[in-house]
Amino acid sequence: MSILNFIPTIWAAGMIREQERAHRFVQDCERKYEGQLKKQGDKVIVPTLMTPDVTTIDLPAKGSDRLTKIAAPTALSDRGIEVMADKMTYFNFAVADIDRVQANQEMMAEAQRQEAQKIANEHDKLVANLAASSEATKMFTDPMKVVVGTAGAGEIDVLYLLDLAAQKLYENDVPDSETIIATIPPRLHTLIKQKYLQQDTDNSDMMTNGLVGKYGNIIIRLSNNVHNGGTSSAPQDNIMIRTKDAIAFVEQLNDIEAYRPQDMVGADAVKGASVYGTKIIRPKKLVVANITY
């Protein structure tokens, strides 16, 4: 049986590599905690520390007793945010000969690419839908219509939209040294290009992850998975503008194995699963631009 020669680590490595290339939203998530993940339903604990208070006092006048008492220390509690891996996307396909597929690098790469893109798409949709979460702060009480140029009542210029999003993050004490990411749909990308877009053509690796340009300190990525609160004919996009540590994403690629399907003759099959979850862990580092066109 050819499945005896199946090497799951090769398939897993290829799937992970292709997923990373295909991700748009997940690309800019906090992922350093996902090594804790073991199986579906597991929780990953993201540690967070309370921000310590500071106190300002007046010092005694020069020449007087300079001894100054300070208040007792404030006890900091080490809080943890739970990220639940509560989603699973699996693949299960049959081929005539697993050995032949593994030996044929082009065939193997194409199989991995197609499966990885589909799984990465599911990952991205889950992260993108956090824009509708109550933890995600909307920039506007009512959606604003994006225009190119002079804006009237209920409208906003497309580049001012980005400037205002960055301003709100800075007002939330996001350092201006931190990179901000805006993941946008094609329809907004078209408007930005009409006004201005500084192309970043020096980093081909980033281009493969949907990078289409940069505006000031904002990296712009393109995705079809931006959350749409309206309809296809009257879209209301909820666009996340954030830093890379605003959202945590965890994933474990589990149980990739070859087997003989009982209802097929002379075929081998490969199956595996991606177990994953996501959560907003630093709400102040995320704003949602709720817009129409």
PDB file of C-alpha atoms in Angstrom:
ATOM      1  CA  MET A   1       0.000   0.000   0.000  1.00  0.00           C
ATOM      2  CA  SER A   2       1.430   3.321  -1.005  1.00  0.00           C
ATOM      3  CA  ILE A   3       0.032   5.067   2.068  1.00  0.00           C
ATOM      4  CA  LEU A   4       2.762   3.354   4.108  1.00  0.00           C
ATOM      5  CA  ASN A   5       5.249   5.763   2.555  1.00  0.00           C
ATOM      6  CA  PHE A   6       3.187   8.876   3.279  1.00  0.00           C
ATOM      7  CA  ILE A   7       5.170  11.559   5.141  1.00  0.00           C
ATOM      8  CA  PRO A   8       2.749  13.774   7.112  1.00  0.00           C
ATOM      9  CA  THR A   9       5.431  16.237   8.210  1.00  0.00           C
ATOM     10  CA  ILE A  10       6.115  17.146   4.573  1.00  0.00           C
ATOM     11  CA  TRP A  11       2.465  17.837   3.936  1.00  0.00           C
ATOM     12  CA  ALA A  12       2.107  19.803   7.181  1.00  0.00           C
ATOM     13  CA  ALA A  13       5.135  21.987   6.430  1.00  0.00           C
ATOM     14  CA  GLY A  14       3.862  22.694   2.935  1.00  0.00           C
ATOM     15  CA  MET A  15       0.359  23.528   4.166  1.00  0.00           C
ATOM     16  CA  ILE A  16       1.652  25.931   6.813  1.00  0.00           C
ATOM     17  CA  ARG A  17       3.919  27.664   4.310  1.00  0.00           C
ATOM     18  CA  GLU A  18       1.099  28.118   1.796  1.00  0.00           C
ATOM     19  CA  GLN A  19      -1.334  29.306   4.469  1.00  0.00           C
ATOM     20  CA  GLU A  20       1.067  32.026   5.553  1.00  0.00           C
ATOM     21  CA  ARG A  21       1.276  33.236   1.964  1.00  0.00           C
ATOM     22  CA  ALA A  22      -2.499  33.279   1.612  1.00  0.00           C
ATOM     23  CA  HIS A  23      -3.422  34.992   4.896  1.00  0.00           C
ATOM     24  CA  ARG A  24      -4.540  38.620   4.865  1.00  0.00           C
ATOM     25  CA  PHE A  25      -6.179  39.324   8.227  1.00  0.00           C
ATOM     26  CA  VAL A  26      -4.297  36.619  10.141  1.00  0.00           C
ATOM     27  CA  GLN A  27      -1.006  37.986   8.815  1.00  0.00           C
ATOM     28  CA  ASP A  28      -1.302  40.901  11.229  1.00  0.00           C
ATOM     29  CA  CYS A  29      -2.457  39.072  14.365  1.00  0.00           C
ATOM     30  CA  GLU A  30      -0.629  38.210  17.568  1.00  0.00           C
ATOM     31  CA  ARG A  31       0.312  34.531  17.198  1.00  0.00           C
ATOM     32  CA  LYS A  32       3.096  33.833  19.660  1.00  0.00           C
ATOM     33  CA  TYR A  33       0.774  31.985  22.054  1.00  0.00           C
ATOM     34  CA  GLU A  34      -0.586  29.398  19.644  1.00  0.00           C
ATOM     35  CA  GLY A  35       2.077  26.845  20.581  1.00  0.00           C
ATOM     36  CA  GLN A  36      -0.043  26.153  23.666  1.00  0.00           C
ATOM     37  CA  LEU A  37      -2.808  24.748  21.502  1.00  0.00           C
ATOM     38  CA  LYS A  38      -3.343  20.986  21.659  1.00  0.00           C
ATOM     39  CA  LYS A  39      -6.810  20.031  20.470  1.00  0.00           C
ATOM     40  CA  GLN A  40     -10.200  21.437  19.540  1.00  0.00           C
ATOM     41  CA  GLY A  41     -11.768  23.205  22.498  1.00  0.00           C
ATOM     42  CA  ASP A  42      -8.467  24.059  24.151  1.00  0.00           C
ATOM     43  CA  LYS A  43      -8.041  27.528  25.551  1.00  0.00           C
ATOM     44  CA  VAL A  44      -4.935  29.611  25.076  1.00  0.00           C
ATOM     45  CA  ILE A  45      -4.257  32.086  27.876  1.00  0.00           C
ATOM     46  CA  VAL A  46      -2.803  35.406  26.744  1.00  0.00           C
ATOM     47  CA  PRO A  47      -1.204  37.003  29.805  1.00  0.00           C
ATOM     48  CA  THR A  48      -1.865  40.682  30.427  1.00  0.00           C
ATOM     49  CA  LEU A  49      -0.590  42.861  33.265  1.00  0.00           C
ATOM     50  CA  MET A  50      -2.505  45.758  34.791  1.00  0.00           C
ATOM     51  CA  THR A  51      -1.078  49.148  33.914  1.00  0.00           C
ATOM     52  CA  PRO A  52       0.587  50.534  37.064  1.00  0.00           C
ATOM     53  CA  ASP A  53      -0.509  53.933  38.373  1.00  0.00           C
ATOM     54  CA  VAL A  54       1.891  56.842  38.769  1.00  0.00           C
ATOM     55  CA  THR A  55       1.614  59.627  41.331  1.00  0.00           C
ATOM     56  CA  THR A  56       2.954  63.179  41.087  1.00  0.00           C
ATOM     57  CA  ILE A  57       3.685  65.175  44.263  1.00  0.00           C
ATOM     58  CA  ASP A  58       5.282  68.483  45.186  1.00  0.00           C
ATOM     59  CA  LEU A  59       8.670  68.241  46.849  1.00  0.00           C
ATOM     60  CA  PRO A  60       9.319  70.250  50.030  1.00  0.00           C
ATOM     61  CA  ALA A  61      10.949  73.653  49.661  1.00  0.00           C
ATOM     62  CA  LYS A  62      14.710  73.760  49.406  1.00  0.00           C
ATOM     63  CA  GLY A  63      16.388  73.774  52.810  1.00  0.00           C
ATOM     64  CA  SER A  64      13.519  72.046  54.589  1.00  0.00           C
ATOM     65  CA  ASP A  65      13.252  68.400  55.514  1.00  0.00           C
ATOM     66  CA  ARG A  66      13.671  66.655  52.157  1.00  0.00           C
ATOM     67  CA  LEU A  67      12.354  63.311  53.382  1.00  0.00           C
ATOM     68  CA  THR A  68       9.264  62.484  51.418  1.00  0.00           C
ATOM     69  CA  LYS A  69       6.848  59.673  52.067  1.00  0.00           C
ATOM     70  CA  ILE A  70       5.315  57.799  49.181  1.00  0.00           C
ATOM     71  CA  ALA A  71       2.212  55.672  49.134  1.00  0.00           C
ATOM     72  CA  ALA A  72       2.276  51.919  49.547  1.00  0.00           C
ATOM     73  CA  PRO A  73       2.837  49.952  46.329  1.00  0.00           C
ATOM     74  CA  THR A  74      -0.154  48.989  44.260  1.00  0.00           C
ATOM     75  CA  ALA A  75      -0.544  45.261  43.808  1.00  0.00           C
ATOM     76  CA  LEU A  76      -0.642  44.350  40.115  1.00  0.00           C
ATOM     77  CA  SER A  77      -2.758  41.379  39.163  1.00  0.00           C
ATOM     78  CA  ASP A  78      -1.658  39.165  36.302  1.00  0.00           C
ATOM     79  CA  ARG A  79      -4.844  38.810  34.305  1.00  0.00           C
ATOM     80  CA  GLY A  80      -5.235  36.393  31.462  1.00  0.00           C
ATOM     81  CA  ILE A  81      -7.414  36.648  28.351  1.00  0.00           C
ATOM     82  CA  GLU A  82      -8.750  33.358  27.052  1.00  0.00           C
ATOM     83  CA  VAL A  83      -8.626  32.651  23.333  1.00  0.00           C
ATOM     84  CA  MET A  84     -10.779  29.632  22.609  1.00  0.00           C
ATOM     85  CA  ALA A  85      -9.939  27.350  19.679  1.00  0.00           C
ATOM     86  CA  ASP A  86     -13.568  26.651  18.845  1.00  0.00           C
ATOM     87  CA  LYS A  87     -13.453  26.332  15.051  1.00  0.00           C
ATOM     88  CA  MET A  88     -12.264  23.490  12.854  1.00  0.00           C
ATOM     89  CA  THR A  89     -11.806  23.377   9.094  1.00  0.00           C
ATOM     90  CA  TYR A  90     -10.834  20.032   7.607  1.00  0.00           C
ATOM     91  CA  PHE A  91      -9.841  18.586   4.252  1.00  0.00           C
ATOM     92  CA  ASN A  92     -10.326  15.069   2.977  1.00  0.00           C
ATOM     93  CA  PHE A  93      -9.455  14.150  -0.605  1.00  0.00           C
ATOM     94  CA  ALA A  94      -8.522  11.053  -2.555  1.00  0.00           C
ATOM     95  CA  VAL A  95      -5.807  10.511  -5.175  1.00  0.00           C
ATOM     96  CA  ALA A  96      -4.811   7.546  -7.270  1.00  0.00           C
ATOM     97  CA  ASP A  97      -1.365   7.179  -5.751  1.00  0.00           C
ATOM     98  CA  ILE A  98       0.009   9.081  -2.755  1.00  0.00           C
ATOM     99  CA  ASP A  99       3.572   8.039  -3.581  1.00  0.00           C
ATOM    100  CA  ARG A 100       3.271   9.537  -7.049  1.00  0.00           C
ATOM    101  CA  VAL A 101       1.890  12.786  -5.649  1.00  0.00           C
ATOM    102  CA  GLN A 102       4.678  13.099  -3.080  1.00  0.00           C
ATOM    103  CA  ALA A 103       7.315  12.337  -5.694  1.00  0.00           C
ATOM    104  CA  ASN A 104       5.872  14.891  -8.109  1.00  0.00           C
ATOM    105  CA  GLN A 105       6.794  18.239  -6.563  1.00  0.00           C
ATOM    106  CA  GLU A 106       4.540  20.297  -8.843  1.00  0.00           C
ATOM    107  CA  MET A 107       1.517  18.117  -8.107  1.00  0.00           C
ATOM    108  CA  MET A 108       2.226  18.158  -4.385  1.00  0.00           C
ATOM    109  CA  ALA A 109       2.756  21.915  -4.281  1.00  0.00           C
ATOM    110  CA  GLU A 110      -0.495  22.539  -6.152  1.00  0.00           C
ATOM    111  CA  ALA A 111      -2.484  20.263  -3.829  1.00  0.00           C
ATOM    112  CA  GLN A 112      -1.032  22.012  -0.784  1.00  0.00           C
ATOM    113  CA  ARG A 113      -1.610  25.449  -2.275  1.00  0.00           C
ATOM    114  CA  GLN A 114      -5.260  24.831  -3.043  1.00  0.00           C
ATOM    115  CA  GLU A 115      -6.071  23.322   0.345  1.00  0.00           C
ATOM    116  CA  ALA A 116      -4.059  25.962   2.227  1.00  0.00           C
ATOM    117  CA  GLN A 117      -5.768  28.850   0.411  1.00  0.00           C
ATOM    118  CA  LYS A 118      -9.211  27.510   1.301  1.00  0.00           C
ATOM    119  CA  ILE A 119      -8.277  27.045   4.949  1.00  0.00           C
ATOM    120  CA  ALA A 120      -6.556  30.444   5.126  1.00  0.00           C
ATOM    121  CA  ASN A 121      -9.712  32.007   3.694  1.00  0.00           C
ATOM    122  CA  GLU A 122     -11.756  30.539   6.554  1.00  0.00           C
ATOM    123  CA  HIS A 123      -9.191  31.832   9.066  1.00  0.00           C
ATOM    124  CA  ASP A 124      -9.367  35.326   7.587  1.00  0.00           C
ATOM    125  CA  LYS A 125     -13.166  35.427   7.565  1.00  0.00           C
ATOM    126  CA  LEU A 126     -13.229  34.592  11.271  1.00  0.00           C
ATOM    127  CA  VAL A 127     -10.809  37.421  12.104  1.00  0.00           C
ATOM    128  CA  ALA A 128     -12.558  39.880   9.763  1.00  0.00           C
ATOM    129  CA  ASN A 129     -15.910  39.228  11.416  1.00  0.00           C
ATOM    130  CA  LEU A 130     -14.517  40.556  14.706  1.00  0.00           C
ATOM    131  CA  ALA A 131     -15.238  43.982  13.200  1.00  0.00           C
ATOM    132  CA  ALA A 132     -18.881  43.375  14.117  1.00  0.00           C
ATOM    133  CA  SER A 133     -17.968  42.523  17.722  1.00  0.00           C
ATOM    134  CA  SER A 134     -19.103  44.754  20.578  1.00  0.00           C
ATOM    135  CA  GLU A 135     -15.430  44.976  21.590  1.00  0.00           C
ATOM    136  CA  ALA A 136     -14.566  46.698  18.307  1.00  0.00           C
ATOM    137  CA  THR A 137     -15.067  50.467  18.540  1.00  0.00           C
ATOM    138  CA  LYS A 138     -16.898  51.945  15.558  1.00  0.00           C
ATOM    139  CA  MET A 139     -15.517  55.271  14.356  1.00  0.00           C
ATOM    140  CA  PHE A 140     -18.929  56.687  13.446  1.00  0.00           C
ATOM    141  CA  THR A 141     -22.368  56.541  15.051  1.00  0.00           C
ATOM    142  CA  ASP A 142     -23.865  56.188  11.568  1.00  0.00           C
ATOM    143  CA  PRO A 143     -21.883  54.846   8.591  1.00  0.00           C
ATOM    144  CA  MET A 144     -20.080  57.538   6.622  1.00  0.00           C
ATOM    145  CA  LYS A 145     -20.065  57.648   2.838  1.00  0.00           C
ATOM    146  CA  VAL A 146     -16.516  57.616   1.443  1.00  0.00           C
ATOM    147  CA  VAL A 147     -15.785  60.066  -1.377  1.00  0.00           C
ATOM    148  CA  VAL A 148     -12.753  61.286  -3.273  1.00  0.00           C
ATOM    149  CA  GLY A 149     -12.353  65.006  -2.661  1.00  0.00           C
ATOM    150  CA  THR A 150     -14.756  67.471  -1.087  1.00  0.00           C
ATOM    151  CA  ALA A 151     -17.034  65.793   1.439  1.00  0.00           C
ATOM    152  CA  GLY A 152     -20.558  66.911   2.221  1.00  0.00           C
ATOM    153  CA  ALA A 153     -22.792  66.062   5.159  1.00  0.00           C
ATOM    154  CA  GLY A 154     -22.479  62.389   6.108  1.00  0.00           C
ATOM    155  CA  GLU A 155     -19.439  61.980   3.837  1.00  0.00           C
ATOM    156  CA  ILE A 156     -15.702  61.666   4.393  1.00  0.00           C
ATOM    157  CA  ASP A 157     -12.725  61.955   2.059  1.00  0.00           C
ATOM    158  CA  VAL A 158     -11.018  58.600   1.563  1.00  0.00           C
ATOM    159  CA  LEU A 159      -7.585  59.703   2.777  1.00  0.00           C
ATOM    160  CA  TYR A 160      -8.991  61.689   5.680  1.00  0.00           C
ATOM    161  CA  LEU A 161     -10.698  58.447   6.715  1.00  0.00           C
ATOM    162  CA  LEU A 162      -7.278  56.831   7.129  1.00  0.00           C
ATOM    163  CA  ASP A 163      -5.866  59.905   8.874  1.00  0.00           C
ATOM    164  CA  LEU A 164      -8.781  59.973  11.309  1.00  0.00           C
ATOM    165  CA  ALA A 165      -8.426  56.251  12.078  1.00  0.00           C
ATOM    166  CA  ALA A 166      -4.745  56.713  12.872  1.00  0.00           C
ATOM    167  CA  GLN A 167      -5.579  59.751  15.012  1.00  0.00           C
ATOM    168  CA  LYS A 168      -8.057  57.741  17.088  1.00  0.00           C
ATOM    169  CA  LEU A 169      -5.440  55.033  17.698  1.00  0.00           C
ATOM    170  CA  TYR A 170      -2.854  57.618  18.731  1.00  0.00           C
ATOM    171  CA  GLU A 171      -5.423  59.138  21.100  1.00  0.00           C
ATOM    172  CA  ASN A 172      -5.715  55.651  22.632  1.00  0.00           C
ATOM    173  CA  ASP A 173      -1.985  55.881  23.451  1.00  0.00           C
ATOM    174  CA  VAL A 174      -0.821  53.708  20.557  1.00  0.00           C
ATOM    175  CA  PRO A 175       2.800  54.860  20.021  1.00  0.00           C
ATOM    176  CA  ASP A 176       3.374  56.590  16.708  1.00  0.00           C
ATOM    177  CA  SER A 177       6.309  54.222  16.199  1.00  0.00           C
ATOM    178  CA  GLU A 178       3.923  51.254  15.885  1.00  0.00           C
ATOM    179  CA  THR A 179       2.860  50.165  12.430  1.00  0.00           C
ATOM    180  CA  ILE A 180      -0.849  50.399  11.698  1.00  0.00           C
ATOM    181  CA  ILE A 181      -2.595  48.037   9.291  1.00  0.00           C
ATOM    182  CA  ALA A 182      -5.778  48.676   7.328  1.00  0.00           C
ATOM    183  CA  THR A 183      -7.243  45.666   5.527  1.00  0.00           C
ATOM    184  CA  ILE A 184      -9.588  46.964   2.869  1.00  0.00           C
ATOM    185  CA  PRO A 185     -11.913  45.644   0.127  1.00  0.00           C
ATOM    186  CA  PRO A 186     -11.244  46.233  -3.586  1.00  0.00           C
ATOM    187  CA  ARG A 187     -13.911  48.958  -3.822  1.00  0.00           C
ATOM    188  CA  LEU A 188     -12.143  51.113  -1.225  1.00  0.00           C
ATOM    189  CA  HIS A 189      -8.755  50.343  -2.764  1.00  0.00           C
ATOM    190  CA  THR A 190     -10.001  51.805  -6.049  1.00  0.00           C
ATOM    191  CA  LEU A 191     -10.956  55.066  -4.320  1.00  0.00           C
ATOM    192  CA  ILE A 192      -7.609  55.293  -2.538  1.00  0.00           C
ATOM    193  CA  LYS A 193      -5.784  54.797  -5.826  1.00  0.00           C
ATOM    194  CA  GLN A 194      -7.833  57.565  -7.400  1.00  0.00           C
ATOM    195  CA  LYS A 195      -6.572  59.945  -4.724  1.00  0.00           C
ATOM    196  CA  TYR A 196      -3.137  58.684  -3.758  1.00  0.00           C
ATOM    197  CA  LEU A 197      -1.246  55.472  -3.109  1.00  0.00           C
ATOM    198  CA  GLN A 198       2.450  55.136  -2.473  1.00  0.00           C
ATOM    199  CA  GLN A 199       3.316  51.760  -3.916  1.00  0.00           C
ATOM    200  CA  ASP A 200       5.701  49.592  -1.937  1.00  0.00           C
ATOM    201  CA  THR A 201       7.453  47.487  -4.586  1.00  0.00           C
ATOM    202  CA  ASP A 202      10.585  46.702  -2.592  1.00  0.00           C
ATOM    203  CA  ASN A 203       9.194  43.808  -0.593  1.00  0.00           C
ATOM    204  CA  SER A 204       7.825  41.036  -2.773  1.00  0.00           C
ATOM    205  CA  ASP A 205       7.249  38.763   0.231  1.00  0.00           C
ATOM    206  CA  MET A 206       4.819  41.280   1.711  1.00  0.00           C
ATOM    207  CA  MET A 207       3.150  41.766  -1.650  1.00  0.00           C
ATOM    208  CA  THR A 208       2.171  38.070  -1.617  1.00  0.00           C
ATOM    209  CA  ASN A 209       0.274  38.705   1.621  1.00  0.00           C
ATOM    210  CA  GLY A 210      -2.025  41.241   0.011  1.00  0.00           C
ATOM    211  CA  LEU A 211       0.088  44.357   0.559  1.00  0.00           C
ATOM    212  CA  VAL A 212      -0.931  46.904  -2.020  1.00  0.00           C
ATOM    213  CA  GLY A 213       0.582  50.080  -0.647  1.00  0.00           C
ATOM    214  CA  LYS A 214       1.360  52.352   2.255  1.00  0.00           C
ATOM    215  CA  TYR A 215      -0.088  55.663   3.353  1.00  0.00           C
ATOM    216  CA  GLY A 216       1.942  57.410   6.036  1.00  0.00           C
ATOM    217  CA  ASN A 217       2.359  54.897   8.843  1.00  0.00           C
ATOM    218  CA  ILE A 218      -0.501  52.727   7.593  1.00  0.00           C
ATOM    219  CA  ILE A 219       0.129  49.494   5.696  1.00  0.00           C
ATOM    220  CA  ILE A 220      -2.738  48.764   3.308  1.00  0.00           C
ATOM    221  CA  ARG A 221      -3.723  45.182   2.552  1.00  0.00           C
ATOM    222  CA  LEU A 222      -6.368  43.970   0.140  1.00  0.00           C
ATOM    223  CA  SER A 223      -8.954  41.303   0.982  1.00  0.00           C
ATOM    224  CA  ASN A 224     -12.380  40.163  -0.147  1.00  0.00           C
ATOM    225  CA  ASN A 225     -13.189  39.069   3.417  1.00  0.00           C
ATOM    226  CA  VAL A 226     -13.777  42.520   4.931  1.00  0.00           C
ATOM    227  CA  HIS A 227     -16.955  42.327   7.022  1.00  0.00           C
ATOM    228  CA  ASN A 228     -19.952  43.702   5.112  1.00  0.00           C
ATOM    229  CA  GLY A 229     -22.866  44.787   7.284  1.00  0.00           C
ATOM    230  CA  GLY A 230     -24.984  45.694   4.275  1.00  0.00           C
ATOM    231  CA  THR A 231     -25.741  43.884   1.037  1.00  0.00           C
ATOM    232  CA  SER A 232     -23.790  43.182  -2.121  1.00  0.00           C
ATOM    233  CA  SER A 233     -25.638  45.994  -3.927  1.00  0.00           C
ATOM    234  CA  ALA A 234     -25.465  48.421  -0.969  1.00  0.00           C
ATOM    235  CA  PRO A 235     -22.349  47.459   0.982  1.00  0.00           C
ATOM    236  CA  GLN A 236     -21.570  48.771   4.439  1.00  0.00           C
ATOM    237  CA  ASP A 237     -17.990  47.775   5.066  1.00  0.00           C
ATOM    238  CA  ASN A 238     -16.613  47.486   8.581  1.00  0.00           C
ATOM    239  CA  ILE A 239     -12.909  48.013   8.032  1.00  0.00           C
ATOM    240  CA  MET A 240     -10.479  47.174  10.798  1.00  0.00           C
ATOM    241  CA  ILE A 241      -7.562  49.549  11.333  1.00  0.00           C
ATOM    242  CA  ARG A 242      -5.252  48.156  14.011  1.00  0.00           C
ATOM    243  CA  THR A 243      -1.811  47.277  15.274  1.00  0.00           C
ATOM    244  CA  LYS A 244      -0.362  43.784  15.068  1.00  0.00           C
ATOM    245  CA  ASP A 245      -1.040  42.977  18.719  1.00  0.00           C
ATOM    246  CA  ALA A 246      -4.704  44.029  18.824  1.00  0.00           C
ATOM    247  CA  ILE A 247      -6.032  40.571  17.889  1.00  0.00           C
ATOM    248  CA  ALA A 248      -4.769  37.123  18.847  1.00  0.00           C
ATOM    249  CA  PHE A 249      -5.086  34.174  16.476  1.00  0.00           C
ATOM    250  CA  VAL A 250      -4.199  30.604  17.380  1.00  0.00           C
ATOM    251  CA  GLU A 251      -4.116  27.550  15.144  1.00  0.00           C
ATOM    252  CA  GLN A 252      -2.996  23.961  15.254  1.00  0.00           C
ATOM    253  CA  LEU A 253      -2.772  21.834  12.112  1.00  0.00           C
ATOM    254  CA  ASN A 254      -3.816  18.414  13.373  1.00  0.00           C
ATOM    255  CA  ASP A 255      -3.820  14.793  12.344  1.00  0.00           C
ATOM    256  CA  ILE A 256      -2.677  14.902   8.739  1.00  0.00           C
ATOM    257  CA  GLU A 257      -2.728  11.291   7.643  1.00  0.00           C
ATOM    258  CA  ALA A 258      -3.142   9.036   4.643  1.00  0.00           C
ATOM    259  CA  TYR A 259      -5.679   6.225   4.578  1.00  0.00           C
ATOM    260  CA  ARG A 260      -7.551   3.813   2.267  1.00  0.00           C
ATOM    261  CA  PRO A 261     -11.159   4.986   1.705  1.00  0.00           C
ATOM    262  CA  GLN A 262     -13.471   1.991   1.986  1.00  0.00           C
ATOM    263  CA  ASP A 263     -15.818   3.031  -0.810  1.00  0.00           C
ATOM    264  CA  MET A 264     -13.097   3.657  -3.428  1.00  0.00           C
ATOM    265  CA  VAL A 265     -11.001   1.070  -5.255  1.00  0.00           C
ATOM    266  CA  GLY A 266      -7.288   1.636  -5.842  1.00  0.00           C
ATOM    267  CA  ALA A 267      -7.239   5.096  -4.252  1.00  0.00           C
ATOM    268  CA  ASP A 268      -5.449   6.657  -1.334  1.00  0.00           C
ATOM    269  CA  ALA A 269      -6.825   9.581   0.638  1.00  0.00           C
ATOM    270  CA  VAL A 270      -5.358  12.346   2.770  1.00  0.00           C
ATOM    271  CA  LYS A 271      -7.205  14.083   5.576  1.00  0.00           C
ATOM    272  CA  GLY A 272      -6.322  16.695   8.145  1.00  0.00           C
ATOM    273  CA  ALA A 273      -7.782  19.512  10.179  1.00  0.00           C
ATOM    274  CA  SER A 274      -7.004  23.054  11.213  1.00  0.00           C
ATOM    275  CA  VAL A 275      -8.257  23.878  14.717  1.00  0.00           C
ATOM    276  CA  TYR A 276      -8.243  27.610  15.433  1.00  0.00           C
ATOM    277  CA  GLY A 277      -9.715  30.590  17.219  1.00  0.00           C
ATOM    278  CA  THR A 278      -9.362  34.347  17.503  1.00  0.00           C
ATOM    279  CA  LYS A 279     -10.156  37.206  19.897  1.00  0.00           C
ATOM    280  CA  ILE A 280      -9.631  40.928  20.323  1.00  0.00           C
ATOM    281  CA  ILE A 281      -7.121  41.170  23.175  1.00  0.00           C
ATOM    282  CA  ARG A 282      -6.214  44.873  23.069  1.00  0.00           C
ATOM    283  CA  PRO A 283      -9.382  46.783  22.093  1.00  0.00           C
ATOM    284  CA  LYS A 284      -7.705  50.199  22.308  1.00  0.00           C
ATOM    285  CA  LYS A 285      -5.416  49.220  19.454  1.00  0.00           C
ATOM    286  CA  LEU A 286      -8.298  48.601  17.058  1.00  0.00           C
ATOM    287  CA  VAL A 287     -10.872  50.891  15.445  1.00  0.00           C
ATOM    288  CA  VAL A 288     -13.502  50.009  12.862  1.00  0.00           C
ATOM    289  CA  ALA A 289     -14.322  52.390  10.034  1.00  0.00           C
ATOM    290  CA  ASN A 290     -17.998  51.744   9.261  1.00  0.00           C
ATOM    291  CA  ILE A 291     -18.492  53.155   5.774  1.00  0.00           C
ATOM    292  CA  THR A 292     -20.711  53.143   2.702  1.00  0.00           C
ATOM    293  CA  TYR A 293     -20.074  54.214  -0.878  1.00  0.00           C
TER     294      TYR A 293
END
